Amino acid sequence: MQHRFVIKGKLPGLNEYLKAERSFRKGHSCGNDMKQRCQAAAAEAIRKDLRHTVVKAPVTIHYAFYEPDRRRDLDNIAAVAHKFIQDALVCSGVIENDGWQHIKGFSDEFHVDRHSPRIEVTLTEAGGGDG
């Protein structure tokens, strides 16, 4: 079985996140603020599209990134997006954990959509086909 949700817009890349991690505001990491905002955006998309879905089986996750242009390197786009989205899946209760027992792997594809940047995320339950 497959489960799909869409995050509108784009998430910060690894370079932006590392820059934020090095910045401090009143003794507080800006990187943590960025992670919390991104995780909240992902959780909102999860709640909207998956509602109260709980997946007990291990999953593979497919990410389709739609960027407004080709300015960012592919690894820069995907690096922290994986972390933020998988943490949001756990916090939203869709999957129990983001360790090896619950996520069997992931794959990425990249496209340009100038008018509708987004991230389409598909969870496929282990042993499941096209749903």
C-alpha positions as semicolon CSV with decimal commas, in nm:
position;residue;x (nm);y (nm);z (nm)
1;M;0,000;0,000;0,000
2;Q;0,115;0,352;-0,077
3;H;0,058;0,677;0,110
4;R;0,134;1,016;-0,047
5;F;0,157;1,374;0,072
6;V;0,278;1,701;-0,078
7;I;0,475;1,981;0,086
8;K;0,415;2,305;-0,102
9;G;0,721;2,519;-0,167
10;K;1,076;2,412;-0,100
11;L;1,270;2,338;0,216
12;P;1,610;2,492;0,291
13;G;1,911;2,310;0,156
14;L;2,204;2,172;0,349
15;N;2,411;2,487;0,288
16;E;2,138;2,709;0,433
17;Y;2,094;2,479;0,732
18;L;2,468;2,469;0,808
19;K;2,485;2,848;0,789
20;A;2,193;2,873;1,032
21;E;2,355;2,617;1,265
22;R;2,660;2,843;1,290
23;S;2,445;3,147;1,374
24;F;2,340;3,223;1,727
25;R;2,077;3,463;1,848
26;K;2,069;3,526;2,221
27;G;2,247;3,196;2,286
28;H;2,002;2,999;2,073
29;S;2,084;2,812;1,752
30;C;1,909;2,949;1,444
31;G;1,947;2,601;1,293
32;N;1,711;2,457;1,551
33;D;1,455;2,727;1,469
34;M;1,485;2,639;1,100
35;K;1,441;2,267;1,172
36;Q;1,132;2,331;1,384
37;R;0,972;2,552;1,115
38;C;1,043;2,300;0,839
39;Q;0,927;2,007;1,047
40;A;0,604;2,196;1,126
41;A;0,545;2,262;0,754
42;A;0,599;1,894;0,676
43;A;0,371;1,789;0,963
44;E;0,098;2,020;0,833
45;A;0,116;1,856;0,488
46;I;0,114;1,512;0,650
47;R;-0,198;1,595;0,856
48;K;-0,374;1,744;0,551
49;D;-0,301;1,460;0,309
50;L;-0,264;1,152;0,530
51;R;-0,507;1,252;0,805
52;H;-0,479;0,989;1,078
53;T;-0,282;0,730;0,882
54;V;-0,063;0,502;1,092
55;V;0,175;0,271;0,907
56;K;0,294;-0,032;1,103
57;A;0,488;-0,201;0,824
58;P;0,838;-0,087;0,731
59;V;0,836;0,162;0,443
60;T;1,050;0,285;0,160
61;I;1,018;0,657;0,097
62;H;1,029;0,817;-0,246
63;Y;1,092;1,191;-0,265
64;A;1,010;1,386;-0,582
65;F;1,158;1,735;-0,552
66;Y;1,016;2,006;-0,779
67;E;1,248;2,307;-0,765
68;P;1,177;2,649;-0,918
69;D;1,512;2,635;-1,102
70;R;1,840;2,441;-1,117
71;R;2,044;2,667;-0,890
72;R;2,086;2,422;-0,602
73;D;2,287;2,101;-0,621
74;L;2,081;1,783;-0,590
75;D;2,252;1,666;-0,269
76;N;2,202;2,012;-0,118
77;I;1,827;1,990;-0,189
78;A;1,772;1,644;-0,044
79;A;2,013;1,624;0,251
80;V;1,820;1,798;0,527
81;A;1,480;1,747;0,362
82;H;1,508;1,375;0,437
83;K;1,582;1,444;0,803
84;F;1,312;1,708;0,853
85;I;1,042;1,508;0,674
86;Q;1,123;1,176;0,841
87;D;1,124;1,344;1,183
88;A;0,784;1,496;1,098
89;L;0,650;1,151;1,002
90;V;0,751;1,023;1,346
91;C;0,616;1,327;1,534
92;S;0,288;1,300;1,342
93;G;0,255;0,934;1,443
94;V;0,253;0,802;1,085
95;I;0,557;0,584;1,150
96;E;0,683;0,471;1,489
97;N;1,048;0,558;1,435
98;D;1,284;0,659;1,157
99;G;1,541;0,388;1,223
100;W;1,636;0,083;1,020
101;Q;1,340;-0,126;1,139
102;H;1,085;0,127;1,011
103;I;1,249;0,281;0,703
104;K;1,399;0,030;0,462
105;G;1,535;0,291;0,222
106;F;1,456;0,597;0,017
107;S;1,496;0,732;-0,333
108;D;1,496;1,076;-0,491
109;E;1,402;1,232;-0,821
110;F;1,438;1,596;-0,921
111;H;1,237;1,819;-1,153
112;V;1,195;2,188;-1,230
113;D;0,853;2,350;-1,187
114;R;0,889;2,727;-1,184
115;H;0,526;2,783;-1,093
116;S;0,468;2,519;-0,826
117;P;0,779;2,417;-0,630
118;R;0,697;2,128;-0,397
119;I;0,807;1,798;-0,253
120;E;0,592;1,493;-0,324
121;V;0,655;1,217;-0,073
122;T;0,535;0,860;-0,125
123;L;0,557;0,593;0,146
124;T;0,537;0,237;0,018
125;E;0,478;-0,033;0,276
126;A;0,724;-0,322;0,259
127;G;0,585;-0,601;0,046
128;G;0,332;-0,358;-0,102
129;G;0,286;-0,287;-0,466
130;D;0,123;0,013;-0,625
131;G;-0,150;0,017;-0,366
